[in-house]
Short mmCIF file of C-alpha atoms in Angstrom, two decimals:
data_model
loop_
_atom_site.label_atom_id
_atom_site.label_comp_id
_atom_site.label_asym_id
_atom_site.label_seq_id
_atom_site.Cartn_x
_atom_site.Cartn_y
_atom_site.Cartn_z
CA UNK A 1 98.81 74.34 75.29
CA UNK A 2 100.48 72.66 72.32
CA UNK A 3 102.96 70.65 73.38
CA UNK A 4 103.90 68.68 70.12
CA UNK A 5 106.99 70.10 68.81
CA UNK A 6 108.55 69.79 72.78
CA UNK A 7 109.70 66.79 75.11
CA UNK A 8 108.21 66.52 78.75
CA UNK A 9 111.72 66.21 80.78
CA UNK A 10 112.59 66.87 84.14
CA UNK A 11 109.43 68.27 85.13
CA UNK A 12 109.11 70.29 81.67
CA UNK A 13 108.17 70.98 78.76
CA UNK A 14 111.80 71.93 76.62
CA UNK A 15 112.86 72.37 73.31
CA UNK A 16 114.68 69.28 71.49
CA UNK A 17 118.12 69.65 71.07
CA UNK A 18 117.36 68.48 67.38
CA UNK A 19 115.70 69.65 64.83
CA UNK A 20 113.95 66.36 62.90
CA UNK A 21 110.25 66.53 63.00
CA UNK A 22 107.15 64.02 61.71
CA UNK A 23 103.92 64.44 60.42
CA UNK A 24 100.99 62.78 62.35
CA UNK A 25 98.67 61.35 59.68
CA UNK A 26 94.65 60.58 60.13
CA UNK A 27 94.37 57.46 58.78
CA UNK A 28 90.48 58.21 57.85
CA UNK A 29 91.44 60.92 55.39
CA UNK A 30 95.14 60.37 54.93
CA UNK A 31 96.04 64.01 56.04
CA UNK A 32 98.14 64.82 58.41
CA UNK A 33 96.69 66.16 61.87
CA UNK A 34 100.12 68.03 63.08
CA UNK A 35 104.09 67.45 63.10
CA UNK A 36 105.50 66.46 65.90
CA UNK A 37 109.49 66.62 67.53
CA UNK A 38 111.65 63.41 66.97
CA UNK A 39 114.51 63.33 69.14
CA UNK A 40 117.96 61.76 69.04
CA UNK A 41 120.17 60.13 71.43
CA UNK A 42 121.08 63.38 72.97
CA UNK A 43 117.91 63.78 73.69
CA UNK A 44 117.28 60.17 75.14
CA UNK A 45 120.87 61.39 77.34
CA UNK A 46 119.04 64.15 78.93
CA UNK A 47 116.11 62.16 79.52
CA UNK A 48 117.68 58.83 81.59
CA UNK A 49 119.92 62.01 83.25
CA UNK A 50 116.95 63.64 84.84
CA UNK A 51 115.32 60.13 85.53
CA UNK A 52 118.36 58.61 87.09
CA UNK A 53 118.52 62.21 89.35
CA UNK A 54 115.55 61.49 90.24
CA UNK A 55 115.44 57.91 91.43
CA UNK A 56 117.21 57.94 94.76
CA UNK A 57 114.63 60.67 96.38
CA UNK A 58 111.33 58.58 94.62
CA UNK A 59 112.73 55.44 95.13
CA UNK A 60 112.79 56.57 98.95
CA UNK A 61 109.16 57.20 98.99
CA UNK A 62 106.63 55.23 100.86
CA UNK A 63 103.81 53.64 99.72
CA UNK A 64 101.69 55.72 101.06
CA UNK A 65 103.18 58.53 99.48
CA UNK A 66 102.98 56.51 96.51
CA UNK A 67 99.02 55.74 96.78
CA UNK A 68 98.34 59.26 97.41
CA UNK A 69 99.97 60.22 94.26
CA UNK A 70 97.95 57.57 92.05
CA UNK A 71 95.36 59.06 93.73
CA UNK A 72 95.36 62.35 92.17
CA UNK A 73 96.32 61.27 89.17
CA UNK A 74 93.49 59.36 88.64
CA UNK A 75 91.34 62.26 89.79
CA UNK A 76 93.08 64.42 86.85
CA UNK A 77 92.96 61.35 84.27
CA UNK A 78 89.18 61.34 84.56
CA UNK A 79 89.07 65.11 84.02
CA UNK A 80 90.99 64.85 80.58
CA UNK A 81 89.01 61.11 79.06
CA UNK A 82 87.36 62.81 76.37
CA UNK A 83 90.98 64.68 75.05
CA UNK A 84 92.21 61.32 75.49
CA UNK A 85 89.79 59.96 73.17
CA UNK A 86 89.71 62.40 70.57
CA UNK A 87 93.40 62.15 70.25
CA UNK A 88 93.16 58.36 69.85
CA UNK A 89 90.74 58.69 67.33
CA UNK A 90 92.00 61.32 65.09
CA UNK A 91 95.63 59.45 65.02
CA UNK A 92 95.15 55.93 64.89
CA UNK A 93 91.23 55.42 63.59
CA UNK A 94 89.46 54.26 66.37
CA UNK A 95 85.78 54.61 66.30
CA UNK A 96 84.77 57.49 68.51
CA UNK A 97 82.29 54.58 70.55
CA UNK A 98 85.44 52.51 70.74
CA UNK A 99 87.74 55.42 71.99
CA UNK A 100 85.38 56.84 74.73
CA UNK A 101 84.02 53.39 75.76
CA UNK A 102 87.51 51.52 75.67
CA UNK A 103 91.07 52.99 74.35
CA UNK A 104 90.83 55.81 77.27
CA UNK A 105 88.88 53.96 80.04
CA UNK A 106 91.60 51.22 79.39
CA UNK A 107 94.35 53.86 81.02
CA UNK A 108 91.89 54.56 84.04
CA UNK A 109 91.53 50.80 84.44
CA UNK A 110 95.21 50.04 84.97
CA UNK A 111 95.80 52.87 87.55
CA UNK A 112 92.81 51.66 89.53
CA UNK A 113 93.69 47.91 89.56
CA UNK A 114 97.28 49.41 90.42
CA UNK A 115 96.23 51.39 93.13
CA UNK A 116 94.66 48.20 94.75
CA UNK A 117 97.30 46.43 94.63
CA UNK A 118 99.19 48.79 96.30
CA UNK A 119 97.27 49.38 98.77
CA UNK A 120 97.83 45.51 99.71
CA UNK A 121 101.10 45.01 98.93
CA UNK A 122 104.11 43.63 101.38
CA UNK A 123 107.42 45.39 100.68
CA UNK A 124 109.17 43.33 103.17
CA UNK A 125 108.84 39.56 104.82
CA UNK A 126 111.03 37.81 107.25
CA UNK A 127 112.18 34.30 106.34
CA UNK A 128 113.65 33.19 110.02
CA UNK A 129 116.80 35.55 110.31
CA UNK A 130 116.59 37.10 106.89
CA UNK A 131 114.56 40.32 106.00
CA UNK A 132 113.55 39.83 102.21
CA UNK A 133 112.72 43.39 100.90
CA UNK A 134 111.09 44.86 97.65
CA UNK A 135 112.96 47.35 96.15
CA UNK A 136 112.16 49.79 92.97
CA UNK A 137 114.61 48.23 90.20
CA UNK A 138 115.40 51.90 89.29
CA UNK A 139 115.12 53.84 85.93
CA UNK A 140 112.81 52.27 83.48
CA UNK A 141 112.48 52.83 79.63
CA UNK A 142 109.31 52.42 77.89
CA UNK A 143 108.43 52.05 74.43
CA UNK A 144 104.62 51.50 73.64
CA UNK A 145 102.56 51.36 70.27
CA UNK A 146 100.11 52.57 68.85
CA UNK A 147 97.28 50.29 69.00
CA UNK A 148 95.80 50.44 72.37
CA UNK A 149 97.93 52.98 72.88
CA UNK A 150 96.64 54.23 76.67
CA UNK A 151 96.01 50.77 77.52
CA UNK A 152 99.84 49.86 76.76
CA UNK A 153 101.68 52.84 78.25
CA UNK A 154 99.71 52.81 81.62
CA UNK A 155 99.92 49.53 82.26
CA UNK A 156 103.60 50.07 82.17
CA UNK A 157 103.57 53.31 83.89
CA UNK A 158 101.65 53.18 86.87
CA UNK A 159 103.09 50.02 88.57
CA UNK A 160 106.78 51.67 87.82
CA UNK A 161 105.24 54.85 89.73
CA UNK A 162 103.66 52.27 92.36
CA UNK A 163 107.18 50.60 92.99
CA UNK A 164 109.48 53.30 93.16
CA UNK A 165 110.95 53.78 89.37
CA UNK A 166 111.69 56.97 87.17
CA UNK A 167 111.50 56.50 84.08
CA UNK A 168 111.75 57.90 80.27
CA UNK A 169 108.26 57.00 78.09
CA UNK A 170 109.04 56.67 73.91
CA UNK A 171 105.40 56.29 72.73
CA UNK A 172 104.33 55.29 68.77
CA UNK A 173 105.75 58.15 66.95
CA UNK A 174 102.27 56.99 64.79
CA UNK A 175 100.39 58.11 67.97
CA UNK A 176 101.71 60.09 69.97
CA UNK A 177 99.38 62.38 70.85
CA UNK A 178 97.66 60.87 73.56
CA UNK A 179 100.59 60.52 74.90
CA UNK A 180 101.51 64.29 75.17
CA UNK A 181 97.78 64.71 77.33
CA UNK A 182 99.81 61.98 79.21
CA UNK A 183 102.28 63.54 80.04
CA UNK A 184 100.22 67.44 80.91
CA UNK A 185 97.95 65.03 83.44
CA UNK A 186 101.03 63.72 85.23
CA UNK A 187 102.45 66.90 85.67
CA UNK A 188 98.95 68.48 86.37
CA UNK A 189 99.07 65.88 89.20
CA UNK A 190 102.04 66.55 90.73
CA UNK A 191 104.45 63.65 89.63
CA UNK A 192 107.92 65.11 90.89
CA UNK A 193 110.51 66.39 88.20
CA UNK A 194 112.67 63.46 86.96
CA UNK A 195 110.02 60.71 87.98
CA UNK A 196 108.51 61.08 84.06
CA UNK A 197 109.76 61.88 80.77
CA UNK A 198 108.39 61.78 77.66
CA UNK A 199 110.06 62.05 74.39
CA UNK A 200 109.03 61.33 70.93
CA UNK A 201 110.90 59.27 68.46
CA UNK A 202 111.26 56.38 65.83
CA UNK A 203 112.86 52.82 67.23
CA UNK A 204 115.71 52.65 65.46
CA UNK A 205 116.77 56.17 66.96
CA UNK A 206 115.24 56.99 70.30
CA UNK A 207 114.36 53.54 71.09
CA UNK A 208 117.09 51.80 70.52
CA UNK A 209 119.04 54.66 72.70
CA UNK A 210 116.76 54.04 75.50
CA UNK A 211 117.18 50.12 75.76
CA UNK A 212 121.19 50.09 75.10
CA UNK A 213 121.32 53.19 77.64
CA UNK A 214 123.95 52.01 80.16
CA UNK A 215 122.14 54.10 82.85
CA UNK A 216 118.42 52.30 82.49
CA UNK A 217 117.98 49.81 84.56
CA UNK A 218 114.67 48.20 83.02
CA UNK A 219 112.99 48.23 79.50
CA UNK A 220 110.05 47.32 78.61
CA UNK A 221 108.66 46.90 75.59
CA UNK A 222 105.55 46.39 73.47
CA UNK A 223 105.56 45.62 70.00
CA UNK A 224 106.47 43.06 67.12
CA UNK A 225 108.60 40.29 68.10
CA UNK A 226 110.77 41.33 65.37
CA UNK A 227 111.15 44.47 67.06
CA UNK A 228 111.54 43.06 70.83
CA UNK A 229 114.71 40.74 69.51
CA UNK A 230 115.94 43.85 68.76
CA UNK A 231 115.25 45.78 71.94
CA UNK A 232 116.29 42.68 73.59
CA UNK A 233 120.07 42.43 71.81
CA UNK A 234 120.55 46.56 72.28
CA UNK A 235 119.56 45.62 76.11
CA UNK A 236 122.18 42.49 76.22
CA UNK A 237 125.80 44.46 76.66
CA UNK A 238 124.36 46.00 79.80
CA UNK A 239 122.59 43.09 80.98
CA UNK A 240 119.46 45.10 81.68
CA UNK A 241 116.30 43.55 82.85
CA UNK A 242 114.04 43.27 79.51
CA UNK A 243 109.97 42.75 79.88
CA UNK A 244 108.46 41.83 76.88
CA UNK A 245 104.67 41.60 75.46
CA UNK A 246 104.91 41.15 71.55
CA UNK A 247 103.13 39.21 69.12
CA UNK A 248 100.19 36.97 69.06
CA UNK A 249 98.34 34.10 66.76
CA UNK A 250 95.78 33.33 69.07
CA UNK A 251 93.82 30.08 68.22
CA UNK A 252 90.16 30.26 69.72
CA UNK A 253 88.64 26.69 69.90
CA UNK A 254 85.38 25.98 69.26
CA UNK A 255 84.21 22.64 70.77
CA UNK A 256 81.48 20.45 69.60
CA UNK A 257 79.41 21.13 72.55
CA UNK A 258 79.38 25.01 72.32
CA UNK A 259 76.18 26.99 70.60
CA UNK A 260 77.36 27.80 67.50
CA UNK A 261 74.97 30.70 66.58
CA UNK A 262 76.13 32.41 69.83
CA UNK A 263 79.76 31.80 70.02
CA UNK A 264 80.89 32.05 66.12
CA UNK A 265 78.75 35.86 65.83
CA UNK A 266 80.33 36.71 69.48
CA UNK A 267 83.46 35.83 68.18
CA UNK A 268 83.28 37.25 64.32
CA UNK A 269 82.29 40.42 65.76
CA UNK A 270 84.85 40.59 68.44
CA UNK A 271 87.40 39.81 66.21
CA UNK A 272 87.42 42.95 64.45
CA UNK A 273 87.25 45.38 66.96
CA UNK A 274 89.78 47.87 67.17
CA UNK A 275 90.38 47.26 63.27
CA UNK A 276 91.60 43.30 64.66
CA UNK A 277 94.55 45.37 65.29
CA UNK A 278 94.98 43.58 68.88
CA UNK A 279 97.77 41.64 69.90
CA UNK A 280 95.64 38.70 72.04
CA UNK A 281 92.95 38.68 68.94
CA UNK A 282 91.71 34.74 68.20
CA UNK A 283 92.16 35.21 64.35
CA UNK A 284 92.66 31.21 64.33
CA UNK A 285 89.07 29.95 64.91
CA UNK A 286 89.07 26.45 65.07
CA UNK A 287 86.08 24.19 64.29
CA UNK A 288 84.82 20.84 64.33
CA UNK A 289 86.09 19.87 60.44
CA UNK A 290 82.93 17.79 60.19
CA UNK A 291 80.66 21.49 60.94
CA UNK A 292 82.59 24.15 58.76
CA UNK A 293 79.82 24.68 56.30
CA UNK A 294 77.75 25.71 59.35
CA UNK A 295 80.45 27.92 60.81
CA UNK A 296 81.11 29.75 57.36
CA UNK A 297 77.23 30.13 57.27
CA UNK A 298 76.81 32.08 60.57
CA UNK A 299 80.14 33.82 59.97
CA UNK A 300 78.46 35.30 56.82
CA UNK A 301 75.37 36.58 58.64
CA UNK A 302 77.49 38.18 61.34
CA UNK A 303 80.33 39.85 59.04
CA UNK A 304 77.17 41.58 57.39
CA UNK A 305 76.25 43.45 60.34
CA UNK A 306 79.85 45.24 60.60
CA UNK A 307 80.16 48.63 59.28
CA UNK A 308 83.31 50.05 58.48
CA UNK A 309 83.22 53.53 58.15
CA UNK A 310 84.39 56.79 59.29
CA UNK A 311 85.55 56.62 63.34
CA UNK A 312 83.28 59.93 64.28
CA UNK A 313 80.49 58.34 61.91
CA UNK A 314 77.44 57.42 63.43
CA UNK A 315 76.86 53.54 64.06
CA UNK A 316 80.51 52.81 62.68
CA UNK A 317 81.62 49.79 64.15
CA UNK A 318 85.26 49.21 62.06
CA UNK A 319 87.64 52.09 61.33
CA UNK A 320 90.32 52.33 59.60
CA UNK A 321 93.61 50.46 60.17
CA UNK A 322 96.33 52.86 60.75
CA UNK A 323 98.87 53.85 58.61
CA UNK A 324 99.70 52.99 54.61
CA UNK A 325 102.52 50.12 55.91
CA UNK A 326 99.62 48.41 58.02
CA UNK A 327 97.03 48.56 55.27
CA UNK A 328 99.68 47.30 52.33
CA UNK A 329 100.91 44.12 54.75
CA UNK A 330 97.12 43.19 55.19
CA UNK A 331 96.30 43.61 51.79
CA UNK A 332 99.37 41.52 50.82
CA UNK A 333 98.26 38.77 53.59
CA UNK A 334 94.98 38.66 52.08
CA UNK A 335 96.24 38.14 48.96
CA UNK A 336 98.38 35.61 50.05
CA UNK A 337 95.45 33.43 52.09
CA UNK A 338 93.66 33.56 48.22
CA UNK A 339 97.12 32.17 46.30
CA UNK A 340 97.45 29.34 49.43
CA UNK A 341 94.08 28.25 48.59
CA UNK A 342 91.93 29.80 51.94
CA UNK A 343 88.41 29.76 50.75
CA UNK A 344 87.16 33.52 50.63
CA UNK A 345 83.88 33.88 52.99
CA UNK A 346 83.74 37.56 52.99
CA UNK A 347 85.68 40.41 51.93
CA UNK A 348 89.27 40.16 50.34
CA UNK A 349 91.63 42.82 48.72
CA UNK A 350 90.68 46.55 48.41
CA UNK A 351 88.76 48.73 50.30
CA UNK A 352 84.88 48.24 51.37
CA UNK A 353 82.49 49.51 49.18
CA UNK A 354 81.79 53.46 49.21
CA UNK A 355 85.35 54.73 50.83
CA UNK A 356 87.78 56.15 48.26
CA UNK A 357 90.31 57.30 51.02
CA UNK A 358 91.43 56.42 54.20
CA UNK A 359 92.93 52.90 55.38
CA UNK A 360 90.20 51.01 55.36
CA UNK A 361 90.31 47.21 55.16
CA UNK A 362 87.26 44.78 54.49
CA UNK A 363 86.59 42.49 57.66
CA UNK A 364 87.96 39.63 56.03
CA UNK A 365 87.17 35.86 57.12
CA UNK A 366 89.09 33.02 55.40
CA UNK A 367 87.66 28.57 55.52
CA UNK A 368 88.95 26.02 54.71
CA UNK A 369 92.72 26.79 56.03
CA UNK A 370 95.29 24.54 57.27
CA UNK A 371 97.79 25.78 59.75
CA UNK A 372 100.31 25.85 57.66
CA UNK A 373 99.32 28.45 55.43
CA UNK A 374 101.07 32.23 56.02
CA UNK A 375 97.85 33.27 57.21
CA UNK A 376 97.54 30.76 60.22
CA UNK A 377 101.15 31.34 61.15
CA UNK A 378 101.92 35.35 60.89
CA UNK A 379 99.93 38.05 62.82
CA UNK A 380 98.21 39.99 60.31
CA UNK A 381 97.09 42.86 62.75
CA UNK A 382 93.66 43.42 60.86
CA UNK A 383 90.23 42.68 60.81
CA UNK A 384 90.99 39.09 58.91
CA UNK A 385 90.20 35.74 60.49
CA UNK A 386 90.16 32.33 59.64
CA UNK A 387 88.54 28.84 59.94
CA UNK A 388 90.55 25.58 60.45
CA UNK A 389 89.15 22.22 60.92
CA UNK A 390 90.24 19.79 63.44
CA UNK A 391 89.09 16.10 63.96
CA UNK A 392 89.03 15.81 67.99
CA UNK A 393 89.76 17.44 71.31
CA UNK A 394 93.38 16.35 71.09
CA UNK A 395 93.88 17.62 67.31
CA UNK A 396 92.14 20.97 68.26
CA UNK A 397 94.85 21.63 71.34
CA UNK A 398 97.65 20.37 68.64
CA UNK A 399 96.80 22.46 66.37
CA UNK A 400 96.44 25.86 68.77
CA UNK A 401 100.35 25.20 70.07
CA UNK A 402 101.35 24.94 66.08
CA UNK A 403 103.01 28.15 66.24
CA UNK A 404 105.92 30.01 67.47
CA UNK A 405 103.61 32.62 69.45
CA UNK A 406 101.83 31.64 73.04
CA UNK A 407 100.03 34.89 73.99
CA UNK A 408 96.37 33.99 73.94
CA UNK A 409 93.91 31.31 73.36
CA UNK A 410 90.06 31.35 73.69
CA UNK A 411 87.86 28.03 74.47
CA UNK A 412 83.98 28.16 74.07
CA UNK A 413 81.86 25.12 75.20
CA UNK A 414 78.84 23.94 76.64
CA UNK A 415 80.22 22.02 79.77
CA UNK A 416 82.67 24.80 81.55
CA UNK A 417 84.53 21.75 83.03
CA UNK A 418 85.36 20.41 79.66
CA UNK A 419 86.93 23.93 78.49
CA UNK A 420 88.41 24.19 81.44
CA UNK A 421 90.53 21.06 80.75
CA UNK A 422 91.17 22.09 77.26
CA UNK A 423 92.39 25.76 78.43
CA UNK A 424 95.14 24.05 80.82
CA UNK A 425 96.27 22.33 77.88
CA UNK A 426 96.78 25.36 75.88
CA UNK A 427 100.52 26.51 75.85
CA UNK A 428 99.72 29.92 76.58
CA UNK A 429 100.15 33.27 78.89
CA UNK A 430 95.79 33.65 78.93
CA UNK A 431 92.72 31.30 78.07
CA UNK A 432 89.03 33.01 77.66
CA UNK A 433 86.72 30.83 78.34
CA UNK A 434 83.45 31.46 77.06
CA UNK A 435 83.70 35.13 76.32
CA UNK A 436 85.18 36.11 78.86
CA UNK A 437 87.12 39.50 79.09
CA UNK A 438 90.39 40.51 80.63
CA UNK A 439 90.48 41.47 83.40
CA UNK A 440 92.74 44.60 85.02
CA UNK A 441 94.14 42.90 88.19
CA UNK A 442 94.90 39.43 86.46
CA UNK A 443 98.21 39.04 84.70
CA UNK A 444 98.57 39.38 80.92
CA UNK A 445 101.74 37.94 79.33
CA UNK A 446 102.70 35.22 76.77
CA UNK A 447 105.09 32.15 76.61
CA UNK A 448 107.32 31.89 73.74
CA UNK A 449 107.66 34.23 70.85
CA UNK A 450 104.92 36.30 72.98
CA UNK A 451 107.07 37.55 75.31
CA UNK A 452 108.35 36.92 79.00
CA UNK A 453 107.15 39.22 82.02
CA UNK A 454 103.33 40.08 82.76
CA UNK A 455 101.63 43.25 83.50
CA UNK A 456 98.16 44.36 85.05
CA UNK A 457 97.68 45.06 88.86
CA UNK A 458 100.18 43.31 91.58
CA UNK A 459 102.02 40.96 88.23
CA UNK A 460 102.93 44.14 87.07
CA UNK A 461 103.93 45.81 89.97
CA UNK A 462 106.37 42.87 91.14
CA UNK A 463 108.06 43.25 87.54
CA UNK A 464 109.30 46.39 88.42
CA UNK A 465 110.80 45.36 91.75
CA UNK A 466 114.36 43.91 93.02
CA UNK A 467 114.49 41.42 95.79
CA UNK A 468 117.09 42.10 98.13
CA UNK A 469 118.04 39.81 101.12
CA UNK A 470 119.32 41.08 104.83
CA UNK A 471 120.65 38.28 106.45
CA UNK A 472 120.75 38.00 110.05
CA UNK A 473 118.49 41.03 109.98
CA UNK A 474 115.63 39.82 112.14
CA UNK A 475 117.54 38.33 115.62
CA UNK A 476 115.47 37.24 118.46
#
């Protein structure tokens, strides 16, 4: 059933009480794929209403109520992967590979790791007389993006259905379909009326509703940091509880010691997956000064075996970014990296070769930068990288905390002690070392400008708890 043009509340699919509506735009082709409801603050009202009705009775729920629940929604998530991807790919440009191997599985991922931690979870402690207990912190708003867009609203979603919240979901109005087979497998699955809602809308209507909202309890938000200052001052009056995961620059040092040839193609590559539209990607690759010719060489060889091209083409690697305000910043970034005096490796302004339509970018890499070029210090959000040189160990670290963000770093090197030394030093929430991937029951977060509060398995589940005290509770 087509549920685009209604809002999933109270345990339904209803009409919006305005009458505002969006188109949803391919970015391959530029055309739009539907139109979809935008609602307004009465419509967030209704919303936090049926959320907050909800609360007492879910909140009261045990966990093994709880588990049983994630159980069966997992059981109908699996059922509806390929919609999801589909949906992902037709709105924001993910290659179908990408979408069925990653952007849905992503979703699964979270309510698995969330399920096991769960399962092992303590609710309540005794500290000598006192009882300490866990509590749901009660109705939760949630506004995602569009980028990894499964990946972002599940991680927020099923620990706030693990704990004990309700909760109102504003996805990407840029992607919001996946988001609508959300919402028809939680209700498939039995999620009581109240527990989810799901309504469509821009930030500076529905979103900024949901976080100033005296009756939410909890926001959190994914996004800009622009953006989450903003969520963050609407929150303030009410003195909400804000989680935040927002923008990245994340430096990935290469040390002397690591194999170039392996790590720099690894890490070209990885970079633009997903369009390098990934808040944790290590656009700021940082090399021995005294080997950048070498670096530039290899990055050549690997940026030629990237192939941008349509998502549902075969062997596309890179699709398109997704929307015309993405692809006009990059382009103007780009620019900008040339006029600052970045040495051009590979690709620059304009789209690749061959595609007359669609918001396609060239995977772009950048030498020869300094960290204080625009480039090195604002997220570009597209497949655009860049080399800096550094002199030592010490300058390398120095140089990765240059910057207001702290979500990410990586460290590659050929003694694991050694970049294990370098990774403590590193003023941020995550460190890869050598390649290595994130992982679903480990917590993912930034310091600074990145963010505060960390999702993924039990990290996520405790930020959606209160801790209450009994005292004298536990007598002998």
């Amino acid at each position: 059933m087509d549920h685009t043009q209604k809002f999933y509340i109270d345990g339904t699919w209803v009409d919006p009480i305005g009458s505002k509506t969006l188109e949803v735009i391919n970015p391959a082709t530029e055309k739009p794929i539907t139109t979809i409801a935008m609602g307004n603050e009465q419509d967030v009202d209704v919303a936090v209403t049926s959320a907050r009705k909800a609360f007492d009775s879910f909140a009261s729920t045990t966990p093994a109520e709880r588990i049983a629940l994630l159980e069966k929604i997992i059981e109908v998530y699996k059922r509806r992967m390929k919609d999801l991807a589909v949906a992902v790919t037709s709105e924001m440009g993910a290659p179908t590979g990408l979408a069925e191997a990653a952007q849905a599985p992503a979703g699964l991922g979270h309510f698995t790791a969330t399920l096991d931690a769960l399962r092992d979870f303590t609710f309540e402690e005794k500290i000598d007389t006192t009882t300490v207990v866990r509590e749901p912190v009660g109705v939760c708003a949630f506004i995602t993006p569009w980028n990894w867009p499964l990946n972002q609203i599940v991680a927020k979603v099923a620990p706030a259905l693990a704990a004990g919240c309700t909760m109102v979901l504003k996805p990407s109005e840029i992607a919001p379909l996946n988001a609508i087979i959300f919402a028809e497998i939680l209700d498939e699955a039995g999620v009581p009326a109240g527990v989810f809602n799901l309504i469509n809308g821009d930030g500076l209507t529905v979103g900024t509703a949901l976080s100033a909202h005296p009756a939410v309890d909890m926001v959190s938000f994914t996004g800009s940091t622009r953006a989450g200052v903003e969520v963050a001052k609407n929150a303030a009056p009410t003195v909400k509880r804000v989680a935040q995961e927002l923008g990245g620059k994340s430096a990935n040092i290469v040390l002397d010691d690591a194999d170039f040839e392996d790590v720099i193609t690894r890490d070209v590559t990885a970079m633009v997956v997903n369009s390098g539209q990934s808040c944790n990607a290590g656009s700021r690759i940082l090399i021995p000064s005294n080997r950048m010719n070498e670096a530039v060489e290899i990055a050549k060889k690997a940026a030629a075996t990237i192939v941008v091209g349509a998502p549902d083409a075969e062997g596309t690697t890179v699709g398109p970014v997704v929307s015309q305000a993405q692809f006009d910043k990059i382009q103007g970034l780009i620019q900008k990296g040339i006029d600052e005096g970045g040495t051009l490796v590979v690709g620059g302004t304009g789209r690749p070769d061959g595609l007359q339509e669609g918001y396609f970018v060239k995977p772009t890499v950048f030498a020869d930068v300094t960290n204080d070029m625009t480039i090195a210090q604002e997220e570009i959000f597209g497949p655009v990288m860049m080399f800096i040189g550094y002199e030592d160990e010490d300058d390398a670290v120095r140089i990765a905390n240059d910057t207001q963000y702290g979500l990410a770093g990586m460290v590659s090197s050929g003694n694991p002690e050694r970049a294990r030394r370098v990774a403590r030093r590193m003023r941020t929430g995550m460190v890869h070392l050598n390649g290595a991937p994130l992982a679903a029951n480990a917590p993912f977060g930034g310091y600074k400008q990145s963010g505060n509060g960390r999702e993924f398995g039990k990290f996520g589940l405790e930020d959606f708890l209160e801790v209450k005290a009994i005292f004298g509770d536990n007598q002998n």
